[in-house]
């Protein structure tokens, strides 16, 4: 048996843990830089605030409808997420954290007489211990547990937030209820194709006469999904691994039009990527630079630009990665154009200790020592004061966070203050 | 629903970050350090104050209503949210959306939130109130 545990409106729920007066009130959370809405409480959804809406477009509406607005507070959400995962581990040792707010659990080899009851205990415990509301779906496969989860979330009164698909009858009823666009792995593009083929529900997806079409469109991935929805488990838990790509991208406050300014940004993004690689003790093989022009001021339709280069050796040195990124930027940057966004992405990530050594090209061994000094200094002071020559010392790594709540659990200065009046 | 602590999965703590006294005289020739046999971990306040890492939170007391219980203005409270609320425990309560720290007194048909300072009145929790016992205060840390 598998389960999918999903935290309801996770970011909004995290804000409420330390501000209980917001329980029952509408809340929205904004993305990095206070760009657009990325999480809404049920109350905000009911008021018709759309997901993904840019903040400036709905600012007046938010104010008029008395909706509480927060900047994203990732240190807080990350801490609560890891607490949720740890508590789930006390119910089964087999757990795959799937995202910050959901996890797959597997109960093979455990004798649990009543999964609904067991799920209720999990839900109650996360509510009582952390004030995080969750929905839980149980089924024989991962894909079906996603379906069961959706039902639990959609019908809280009837299911009490826990739904178990444990009979053939329930499975078919659930598949007929599930719209094709809500099936795990069916994105926007596939959804359109499915609809054109008259596949409107998860049930239609499993019908024998659609098999050839699914095979053609989705290949082995589609067949796996079909088996999963039929109740034959083919996907196991993916155990947590280090991330496969690291991306640092930012929209600029204003415009960037000069090469020097852009070089500074790209170099900074590259050093932060390298820093993250070193933190998880890995190296990368590829560096990608991404630029985005102002889409309203470009004549051509093309406004996103990517370039990738493979490093001759695996690296996590800020100097190496920054040099490569700046070299690529030189070939991409067009003087006189207006740029709105840029980023550096590193891929081909491998553990530091599995690095292949090369005969002719190798990283300058001095980098390793230098990076250690930089990392130690940053760890000790929390400031990135040691930087590369093409970075701007004055510039600080600051995002627009006008509605930030406190770091209640990760910064001692910010712990909860409780009135004793 | 009655939930008791009946679950029995425990995973080994492989990420224990607390310091360990390091005795480095292992390989050298000559007389080994007699202290090596008593190589024990260093004292860690975390281990004493935090029984349940996932459910422990810290908060600062703001006010004087609990000075009789040793909680002074500005003290840091260690709160474990996994402990069951019981009569006479000091709890962080959330009454009608506001946090407060009080001692819980459970009477036959009602609950009182009792301050530990004569100048403050106990709060009688009625049916109109919404009360959540947020967590139980387990330790108080004060600077002297």
Coordinates of C-alpha atoms in Angstrom, one line a residue:
Chain A
X1 CA 0.0 0.0 0.0
X2 CA 1.2 3.5 -0.9
X3 CA 0.0 6.8 0.6
X4 CA 0.4 10.4 -0.6
X5 CA 0.4 12.9 2.1
X6 CA -0.1 16.5 0.9
X7 CA -0.1 19.6 3.1
X8 CA -3.1 21.8 2.4
X9 CA -2.0 25.2 1.2
X10 CA 1.3 24.6 2.8
X11 CA 2.9 28.1 2.8
X12 CA -0.3 29.7 4.1
X13 CA -0.6 27.0 6.8
X14 CA 3.1 27.7 7.8
X15 CA 2.3 31.4 8.3
X16 CA -0.7 30.4 10.5
X17 CA 1.4 28.2 12.9
X18 CA 2.8 31.3 14.5
X19 CA 0.0 33.7 13.8
X20 CA -3.1 31.7 14.8
X21 CA -5.3 34.8 14.5
X22 CA -5.0 34.2 10.8
X23 CA -6.8 30.9 11.0
X24 CA -10.0 31.2 8.9
X25 CA -8.8 34.4 7.3
X26 CA -7.8 34.8 3.6
X27 CA -4.0 34.7 3.0
X28 CA -1.8 34.7 -0.1
X29 CA 1.9 34.1 -0.4
X30 CA 4.1 35.9 -3.0
X31 CA 7.0 34.4 -5.0
X32 CA 10.6 35.5 -4.6
X33 CA 10.9 39.2 -5.0
X34 CA 7.2 39.6 -4.3
X35 CA 6.4 38.8 -7.9
X36 CA 3.2 36.8 -8.1
X37 CA 0.9 34.7 -6.0
X38 CA 2.2 31.2 -5.4
X39 CA 0.0 30.0 -2.5
X40 CA -3.5 30.8 -1.4
X41 CA -5.5 29.8 1.7
X42 CA -8.9 28.2 0.9
X43 CA -10.5 31.5 2.0
X44 CA -8.4 33.5 -0.6
X45 CA -9.4 30.9 -3.3
X46 CA -13.0 31.4 -2.4
X47 CA -12.6 35.1 -2.9
X48 CA -11.5 34.5 -6.5
X49 CA -7.9 35.4 -6.2
X50 CA -6.2 33.5 -9.1
X51 CA -3.1 31.4 -8.7
X52 CA 0.0 32.9 -10.3
X53 CA -1.5 36.4 -10.6
X54 CA 1.2 39.2 -10.6
X55 CA 1.1 41.1 -7.3
X56 CA 0.8 44.5 -8.9
X57 CA -2.3 43.4 -10.9
X58 CA -4.2 42.3 -7.9
X59 CA -2.8 44.7 -5.3
X60 CA -6.0 46.8 -5.1
X61 CA -8.2 43.7 -4.9
X62 CA -6.1 42.2 -2.1
X63 CA -6.4 45.3 -0.1
X64 CA -10.1 45.8 -0.8
X65 CA -10.9 42.2 0.2
X66 CA -8.8 42.4 3.3
X67 CA -6.5 39.6 2.3
X68 CA -3.3 39.1 4.3
X69 CA -0.2 39.2 2.0
X70 CA 3.1 37.5 2.8
X71 CA 6.5 37.4 1.0
X72 CA 7.7 33.8 0.8
X73 CA 9.6 32.8 3.9
X74 CA 11.5 29.8 2.7
X75 CA 13.6 29.3 5.9
X76 CA 10.3 28.9 7.8
X77 CA 8.6 26.6 5.2
X78 CA 11.8 24.5 4.9
X79 CA 12.1 24.0 8.6
X80 CA 8.4 23.0 9.0
X81 CA 8.6 20.8 6.0
X82 CA 11.5 18.8 7.4
X83 CA 9.5 18.5 10.7
X84 CA 6.5 17.1 8.8
X85 CA 8.7 14.6 7.0
X86 CA 10.4 13.5 10.2
X87 CA 7.0 12.9 11.9
X88 CA 5.8 10.9 8.9
X89 CA 8.9 8.7 9.3
X90 CA 7.5 7.6 12.7
X91 CA 4.6 6.0 10.8
X92 CA 6.7 4.1 8.2
X93 CA 10.4 4.0 7.6
X94 CA 9.7 4.0 3.8
X95 CA 9.2 7.6 2.8
X96 CA 9.9 9.7 -0.3
X97 CA 9.7 13.4 0.2
X98 CA 8.3 14.4 -3.2
X99 CA 8.3 18.2 -2.8
X100 CA 8.4 20.7 0.0
X101 CA 4.8 19.9 0.9
X102 CA 4.1 16.3 -0.2
X103 CA 5.5 12.8 0.5
X104 CA 4.9 9.3 -0.8
X105 CA 4.8 6.6 1.9
X106 CA 5.0 2.9 1.5
X107 CA 3.6 0.4 4.0
X108 CA 4.8 -2.9 2.5
X109 CA 5.6 -5.5 5.1
X110 CA 3.6 -3.7 7.8
X111 CA 0.4 -5.1 9.2
X112 CA -2.0 -2.2 9.4
X113 CA -5.6 -3.4 10.0
X114 CA -7.3 -0.2 8.9
X115 CA -5.6 2.3 6.7
X116 CA -8.3 5.0 7.1
X117 CA -7.8 4.8 10.8
X118 CA -4.0 4.9 10.4
X119 CA -4.2 7.9 8.1
X120 CA -6.5 9.7 10.5
X121 CA -3.8 9.2 13.2
X122 CA -1.2 10.7 10.9
X123 CA -3.4 13.6 10.1
X124 CA -4.3 14.2 13.7
X125 CA -0.7 14.1 14.8
X126 CA 0.5 16.6 12.2
X127 CA -2.4 18.9 13.1
X128 CA -1.8 18.7 16.9
X129 CA 2.0 18.7 16.9
X130 CA 2.7 21.2 14.1
X131 CA -0.7 22.8 13.2
X132 CA -0.2 21.7 9.6
X133 CA -3.4 20.4 8.0
X134 CA -2.9 17.6 5.5
X135 CA -4.9 15.4 3.1
X136 CA -3.9 11.7 2.7
X137 CA -4.7 9.3 -0.1
X138 CA -4.1 5.6 0.2
X139 CA -4.0 3.1 -2.8
X140 CA -2.0 0.2 -4.2
X141 CA 0.1 2.4 -6.5
X142 CA 1.7 5.8 -6.4
X143 CA -0.5 7.2 -9.2
X144 CA -3.6 6.0 -7.6
X145 CA -2.6 7.4 -4.2
X146 CA -2.4 10.8 -5.9
X147 CA -6.0 10.3 -7.2
X148 CA -7.1 9.2 -3.7
X149 CA -5.4 12.3 -2.2
X150 CA -7.3 14.6 -4.5
X151 CA -10.6 13.0 -3.4
X152 CA -9.6 13.4 0.3
X153 CA -8.8 17.1 -0.4
X154 CA -11.9 17.8 -2.4
X155 CA -14.4 16.2 0.0
X156 CA -13.2 17.1 3.5
X157 CA -16.6 16.6 5.2
X158 CA -17.2 13.2 3.7
X159 CA -13.6 11.8 3.9
X160 CA -12.3 13.7 6.9
X161 CA -9.2 14.4 4.8
X162 CA -8.3 10.7 4.4
X163 CA -9.4 8.5 1.5
X164 CA -8.5 4.9 0.8
X165 CA -8.9 3.2 -2.6
X166 CA -9.0 -0.4 -1.6
X167 CA -11.7 -2.0 -3.9
X168 CA -12.0 -2.3 -7.6
X169 CA -15.3 -0.4 -7.4
X170 CA -13.7 2.5 -5.6
X171 CA -10.9 2.6 -8.1
X172 CA -13.1 2.8 -11.1
X173 CA -15.4 5.4 -9.5
X174 CA -12.3 7.5 -8.6
X175 CA -10.8 7.3 -12.1
X176 CA -14.1 8.3 -13.7
X177 CA -14.2 11.3 -11.4
X178 CA -10.6 12.4 -12.1
X179 CA -10.3 14.8 -15.0
X180 CA -7.4 13.9 -17.4
X181 CA -5.6 17.2 -16.7
X182 CA -5.5 16.3 -13.0
X183 CA -3.7 13.0 -13.6
X184 CA -0.1 12.9 -12.4
X185 CA 2.2 13.7 -15.3
X186 CA -0.4 15.0 -17.7
X187 CA 0.7 18.6 -18.5
X188 CA -0.9 21.3 -20.6
X189 CA 0.3 20.0 -23.9
X190 CA -0.7 16.4 -23.3
X191 CA -4.0 17.5 -21.9
X192 CA -4.9 19.1 -25.2
X193 CA -3.9 16.0 -27.2
X194 CA -5.9 13.7 -24.9
X195 CA -9.0 15.9 -25.1
X196 CA -8.8 15.7 -28.9
X197 CA -8.8 11.9 -28.7
X198 CA -11.8 12.1 -26.4
X199 CA -9.8 11.1 -23.4
X200 CA -11.4 13.2 -20.7
X201 CA -11.0 11.3 -17.5
X202 CA -8.4 9.1 -15.9
X203 CA -10.8 6.2 -16.6
X204 CA -10.7 7.0 -20.4
X205 CA -6.9 6.9 -20.2
X206 CA -7.0 3.2 -19.1
X207 CA -9.5 2.0 -21.8
X208 CA -7.9 -0.6 -24.0
X209 CA -8.7 1.1 -27.3
X210 CA -6.5 4.1 -26.3
X211 CA -3.4 2.1 -25.5
X212 CA -1.8 2.5 -29.0
X213 CA -2.4 6.3 -28.8
X214 CA -0.8 6.5 -25.4
X215 CA 2.1 4.4 -26.4
X216 CA 2.7 6.6 -29.4
X217 CA 2.4 9.9 -27.5
X218 CA 3.9 9.1 -24.2
X219 CA 6.0 6.0 -24.7
X220 CA 7.0 3.9 -21.8
X221 CA 6.1 6.7 -19.3
X222 CA 2.5 6.5 -20.5
X223 CA 2.3 2.8 -20.2
X224 CA 3.7 2.9 -16.7
X225 CA 1.0 5.5 -15.8
X226 CA -1.7 3.3 -17.3
X227 CA -0.5 0.3 -15.3
X228 CA -0.4 2.4 -12.2
X229 CA -3.9 3.7 -12.7
X230 CA -5.0 0.1 -13.2
X231 CA -3.7 -0.8 -9.8
X232 CA -0.5 -2.6 -10.9
X233 CA 2.4 -0.9 -9.1
X234 CA 5.3 -0.2 -11.4
X235 CA 6.7 2.9 -9.7
X236 CA 8.7 2.4 -6.5
X237 CA 9.6 5.0 -3.9
X238 CA 12.4 7.2 -5.2
X239 CA 14.8 7.7 -2.3
X240 CA 15.9 11.2 -1.7
X241 CA 19.0 12.2 -3.7
X242 CA 20.8 15.3 -4.2
X243 CA 19.4 17.7 -6.6
X244 CA 20.1 17.1 -10.3
X245 CA 20.2 20.8 -11.3
X246 CA 20.8 24.0 -9.4
X247 CA 19.5 27.2 -10.8
X248 CA 19.8 30.7 -9.7
X249 CA 17.7 33.1 -11.8
X250 CA 16.4 36.5 -10.9
X251 CA 14.2 39.2 -12.5
X252 CA 15.8 42.5 -12.3
X253 CA 14.3 45.4 -10.4
X254 CA 15.1 47.7 -13.3
X255 CA 16.5 47.0 -16.7
X256 CA 20.0 45.8 -17.5
X257 CA 21.5 47.2 -20.7
X258 CA 25.2 47.2 -20.3
X259 CA 27.6 44.3 -20.5
X260 CA 29.5 45.2 -17.3
X261 CA 26.3 45.3 -15.3
X262 CA 25.2 41.9 -16.7
X263 CA 28.6 40.4 -16.2
X264 CA 28.4 41.3 -12.5
X265 CA 25.0 39.6 -12.1
X266 CA 25.9 36.5 -14.0
X267 CA 29.1 36.1 -12.1
X268 CA 27.3 36.5 -8.9
X269 CA 24.7 33.9 -9.9
X270 CA 27.5 31.5 -10.9
X271 CA 29.3 31.9 -7.5
X272 CA 26.0 31.1 -5.6
X273 CA 25.5 28.0 -7.8
X274 CA 29.1 26.9 -6.9
X275 CA 28.5 27.6 -3.3
X276 CA 25.3 25.4 -3.3
X277 CA 27.3 22.6 -5.0
X278 CA 30.0 22.7 -2.4
X279 CA 27.3 22.7 0.4
X280 CA 25.9 19.5 -0.9
X281 CA 29.4 18.1 -1.6
X282 CA 29.0 17.8 -5.3
X283 CA 30.4 19.0 -8.6
X284 CA 28.8 19.9 -11.9
X285 CA 29.8 19.2 -15.5
X286 CA 27.7 21.7 -17.4
X287 CA 27.0 25.4 -17.0
X288 CA 24.0 27.1 -18.6
X289 CA 23.5 30.8 -18.9
X290 CA 20.0 32.1 -19.4
X291 CA 19.0 35.6 -20.5
X292 CA 15.6 37.1 -21.0
X293 CA 15.0 40.3 -23.0
X294 CA 12.1 42.7 -22.3
X295 CA 9.4 40.9 -24.3
X296 CA 7.5 44.0 -25.0
X297 CA 10.4 45.9 -26.4
X298 CA 11.9 43.2 -28.7
X299 CA 10.8 43.2 -32.2
X300 CA 11.3 39.6 -32.7
X301 CA 9.3 37.0 -30.9
X302 CA 12.4 35.4 -29.5
X303 CA 13.2 36.7 -26.1
X304 CA 14.6 33.8 -24.1
X305 CA 18.2 32.8 -24.7
X306 CA 20.1 29.8 -23.4
X307 CA 23.6 28.7 -23.9
X308 CA 25.3 25.6 -22.4
X309 CA 28.9 24.7 -22.1
X310 CA 30.5 21.5 -20.7
X311 CA 33.4 22.0 -18.4
X312 CA 36.4 19.7 -19.3
X313 CA 36.5 18.5 -15.7
X314 CA 33.9 18.4 -12.9
X315 CA 34.0 21.5 -10.8
X316 CA 32.5 23.3 -7.9
X317 CA 34.9 26.2 -7.9
X318 CA 33.3 29.6 -8.0
X319 CA 36.2 30.9 -10.1
X320 CA 35.9 28.1 -12.8
X321 CA 32.1 28.3 -13.0
X322 CA 32.0 32.1 -13.1
X323 CA 34.7 32.3 -15.8
X324 CA 32.8 29.9 -18.0
X325 CA 29.5 31.7 -17.4
X326 CA 31.1 35.1 -18.3
X327 CA 32.7 33.6 -21.4
X328 CA 29.3 32.4 -22.6
X329 CA 27.7 35.7 -21.7
X330 CA 30.2 37.5 -24.0
X331 CA 28.9 35.5 -26.9
X332 CA 25.3 36.0 -26.0
X333 CA 25.0 39.6 -24.9
X334 CA 23.8 42.1 -27.4
X335 CA 24.7 45.7 -26.6
X336 CA 21.7 48.0 -26.8
X337 CA 19.1 45.4 -25.9
X338 CA 17.1 45.6 -22.7
X339 CA 17.4 42.6 -20.4
X340 CA 14.8 41.8 -17.7
X341 CA 16.0 38.5 -16.3
X342 CA 19.1 36.3 -16.2
X343 CA 20.2 33.1 -14.6
X344 CA 22.9 30.5 -14.2
X345 CA 22.0 26.8 -14.1
X346 CA 24.4 24.0 -13.4
X347 CA 23.7 20.4 -14.4
X348 CA 25.4 17.1 -14.7
X349 CA 25.8 17.0 -10.9
X350 CA 27.8 14.3 -9.4
X351 CA 29.1 13.7 -5.8
X352 CA 32.4 15.4 -5.1
X353 CA 34.1 12.1 -4.3
X354 CA 33.1 10.4 -7.6
X355 CA 34.9 13.0 -9.7
X356 CA 36.7 11.6 -12.7
X357 CA 40.3 12.7 -12.9
X358 CA 41.7 13.8 -16.2
X359 CA 45.2 13.6 -17.4
X360 CA 45.6 16.9 -19.1
X361 CA 43.0 19.3 -17.9
X362 CA 42.3 19.6 -14.2
X363 CA 41.1 22.2 -11.8
X364 CA 43.7 24.4 -10.3
X365 CA 44.2 22.8 -6.8
X366 CA 44.5 26.2 -5.3
X367 CA 40.8 26.8 -5.9
X368 CA 39.9 24.2 -3.4
X369 CA 41.6 25.9 -0.5
X370 CA 40.4 29.3 -1.6
X371 CA 36.8 28.1 -1.7
X372 CA 37.1 26.6 1.7
X373 CA 38.2 30.0 3.1
X374 CA 35.3 31.7 1.3
X375 CA 32.7 29.1 2.6
X376 CA 34.1 29.2 6.2
X377 CA 33.9 33.0 6.2
X378 CA 30.3 33.0 4.9
X379 CA 29.3 30.4 7.4
X380 CA 30.8 32.3 10.3
X381 CA 29.5 35.8 9.4
X382 CA 26.5 35.1 7.2
X383 CA 27.9 37.6 4.7
X384 CA 29.4 37.1 1.3
X385 CA 32.1 39.5 1.8
X386 CA 34.8 37.6 -0.1
X387 CA 33.9 37.9 -3.8
X388 CA 35.4 37.5 -7.2
X389 CA 36.9 40.5 -9.0
X390 CA 34.0 40.9 -11.4
X391 CA 31.4 41.0 -8.7
X392 CA 30.2 44.2 -7.2
X393 CA 31.2 44.5 -3.5
X394 CA 28.5 47.1 -2.9
X395 CA 25.7 45.1 -4.3
X396 CA 23.9 43.0 -1.8
X397 CA 21.9 39.9 -2.4
X398 CA 18.6 41.4 -1.4
X399 CA 15.2 40.5 -2.7
X400 CA 12.1 42.6 -2.5
X401 CA 10.4 41.1 0.6
X402 CA 7.9 43.7 1.8
X403 CA 5.6 41.3 3.6
X404 CA 8.0 38.9 5.2
X405 CA 7.0 37.2 8.4
X406 CA 9.7 36.2 11.0
X407 CA 12.1 33.3 10.8
X408 CA 10.4 31.8 13.9
X409 CA 12.3 28.6 13.9
X410 CA 15.6 29.3 12.2
X411 CA 16.8 32.6 13.7
X412 CA 17.0 33.0 17.5
X413 CA 16.3 36.7 17.2
X414 CA 13.0 35.9 15.6
X415 CA 11.5 33.4 17.9
X416 CA 7.9 33.8 18.9
X417 CA 7.0 36.3 21.5
X418 CA 4.2 35.3 23.7
X419 CA 2.3 37.7 25.9
X420 CA 2.2 37.1 29.6
X421 CA -0.4 39.7 30.4
Chain B
X1 CA -10.7 10.2 18.9
X2 CA -8.1 9.1 21.4
X3 CA -4.6 9.1 20.1
X4 CA -2.0 7.5 22.4
X5 CA 1.7 7.2 21.8
X6 CA 1.5 3.7 20.6
X7 CA 3.7 3.8 17.5
X8 CA 6.9 2.1 17.7
X9 CA 9.1 3.0 14.7
X10 CA 12.4 4.6 15.6
X11 CA 15.1 5.4 13.2
X12 CA 18.7 5.6 14.3
X13 CA 19.9 9.2 14.5
X14 CA 22.7 9.2 12.0
X15 CA 23.0 12.9 11.8
X16 CA 23.8 13.6 15.4
X17 CA 25.7 16.8 15.3
X18 CA 26.6 17.2 18.9
X19 CA 30.3 17.3 19.7
X20 CA 32.2 14.3 20.7
X21 CA 35.3 14.5 22.9
X22 CA 38.2 13.6 20.7
X23 CA 41.0 11.6 22.2
X24 CA 43.9 11.6 19.8
X25 CA 46.4 9.4 21.5
X26 CA 45.2 6.2 19.8
X27 CA 48.0 5.1 17.6
X28 CA 51.1 6.5 19.1
X29 CA 53.5 4.2 20.7
X30 CA 54.1 4.4 24.4
X31 CA 51.7 4.5 27.3
X32 CA 48.1 5.1 26.0
X33 CA 46.1 7.8 27.6
X34 CA 44.1 6.3 30.5
X35 CA 41.4 8.8 29.5
X36 CA 40.8 7.0 26.2
X37 CA 38.7 4.4 27.9
X38 CA 36.4 7.0 29.2
X39 CA 35.8 8.7 25.9
X40 CA 32.3 10.1 26.3
X41 CA 30.3 12.6 24.4
X42 CA 30.5 16.2 25.6
X43 CA 27.6 17.7 27.5
X44 CA 24.9 19.1 25.3
X45 CA 22.1 21.3 26.5
X46 CA 20.2 20.4 23.4
X47 CA 20.0 16.8 24.5
X48 CA 18.6 17.8 27.9
X49 CA 16.2 20.5 26.8
X50 CA 14.9 19.0 23.6
X51 CA 13.3 15.6 24.0
X52 CA 11.4 15.7 20.7
X53 CA 13.3 17.7 18.1
X54 CA 10.4 17.9 15.6
X55 CA 7.9 19.3 18.0
X56 CA 10.0 21.6 20.0
X57 CA 9.8 25.3 19.6
X58 CA 11.2 28.3 21.4
X59 CA 9.4 31.5 22.5
X60 CA 10.2 34.6 24.5
X61 CA 7.9 35.6 27.4
X62 CA 6.6 39.1 27.2
X63 CA 5.0 40.3 30.4
X64 CA 4.8 39.5 34.1
X65 CA 1.7 37.3 34.6
X66 CA 3.8 34.1 35.1
X67 CA 6.5 35.3 37.4
X68 CA 5.2 33.1 40.2
X69 CA 6.1 30.1 38.1
X70 CA 9.6 31.4 37.4
X71 CA 8.8 32.8 34.0
X72 CA 10.0 36.4 33.9
X73 CA 9.7 39.0 31.2
X74 CA 12.2 38.2 28.5
X75 CA 12.8 34.6 29.5
X76 CA 13.0 31.9 26.8
X77 CA 10.6 29.1 27.0
X78 CA 11.2 25.6 25.6
X79 CA 7.8 24.3 24.3
X80 CA 7.1 20.7 23.3
X81 CA 4.0 20.5 21.2
X82 CA 3.8 16.7 21.4
X83 CA 3.0 16.5 25.1
X84 CA -0.6 16.0 26.1
X85 CA -2.2 18.9 28.1
X86 CA -2.8 18.0 31.7
X87 CA -4.1 19.7 34.8
X88 CA -1.5 22.0 36.3
X89 CA 0.8 22.1 33.3
X90 CA 2.0 25.4 32.1
X91 CA 0.9 25.7 28.5
X92 CA 1.2 28.1 25.6
X93 CA -2.5 28.5 24.8
X94 CA -4.1 30.1 21.9
X95 CA -7.4 31.6 23.0
X96 CA -9.5 33.2 20.2
X97 CA -6.5 33.5 18.0
X98 CA -4.2 35.1 20.6
X99 CA -1.2 33.5 22.2
X100 CA -0.8 33.5 26.0
X101 CA 1.1 31.4 28.6
X102 CA -0.9 30.2 31.6
X103 CA -1.2 27.3 33.9
X104 CA -4.1 25.0 33.0
X105 CA -6.7 24.2 35.6
X106 CA -9.3 21.7 34.6
X107 CA -12.4 21.8 36.7
X108 CA -15.4 19.5 36.5
X109 CA -17.2 21.4 33.8
X110 CA -14.8 24.1 32.7
X111 CA -11.2 25.1 32.1
X112 CA -9.3 28.0 33.7
X113 CA -6.2 29.6 32.4
X114 CA -4.5 30.7 35.6
X115 CA -1.8 33.4 35.8
X116 CA 0.9 33.1 38.5
X117 CA 0.8 36.7 39.6
X118 CA -1.8 38.2 42.1
X119 CA -2.3 41.2 39.9
X120 CA -3.8 39.2 37.1
X121 CA -7.1 37.5 36.8
X122 CA -7.7 33.8 35.8
X123 CA -9.4 33.4 32.4
X124 CA -12.4 31.2 32.4
X125 CA -12.7 29.4 29.1
X126 CA -16.4 29.2 28.1
X127 CA -18.1 27.6 25.2
X128 CA -17.9 30.9 23.2
X129 CA -14.1 30.8 23.4
X130 CA -11.9 28.9 21.0
X131 CA -9.1 27.4 22.9
X132 CA -6.1 25.5 21.4
X133 CA -3.5 24.2 23.8
X134 CA -0.6 25.0 21.4
X135 CA 2.2 23.3 23.4
X136 CA 3.5 22.5 26.9
X137 CA 6.3 24.6 28.4
X138 CA 9.0 22.2 29.5
X139 CA 11.9 24.5 30.5
X140 CA 12.6 28.2 31.0
X141 CA 16.0 29.7 30.1
X142 CA 16.9 32.9 31.8
X143 CA 19.8 35.2 31.7
X144 CA 21.2 36.2 35.1

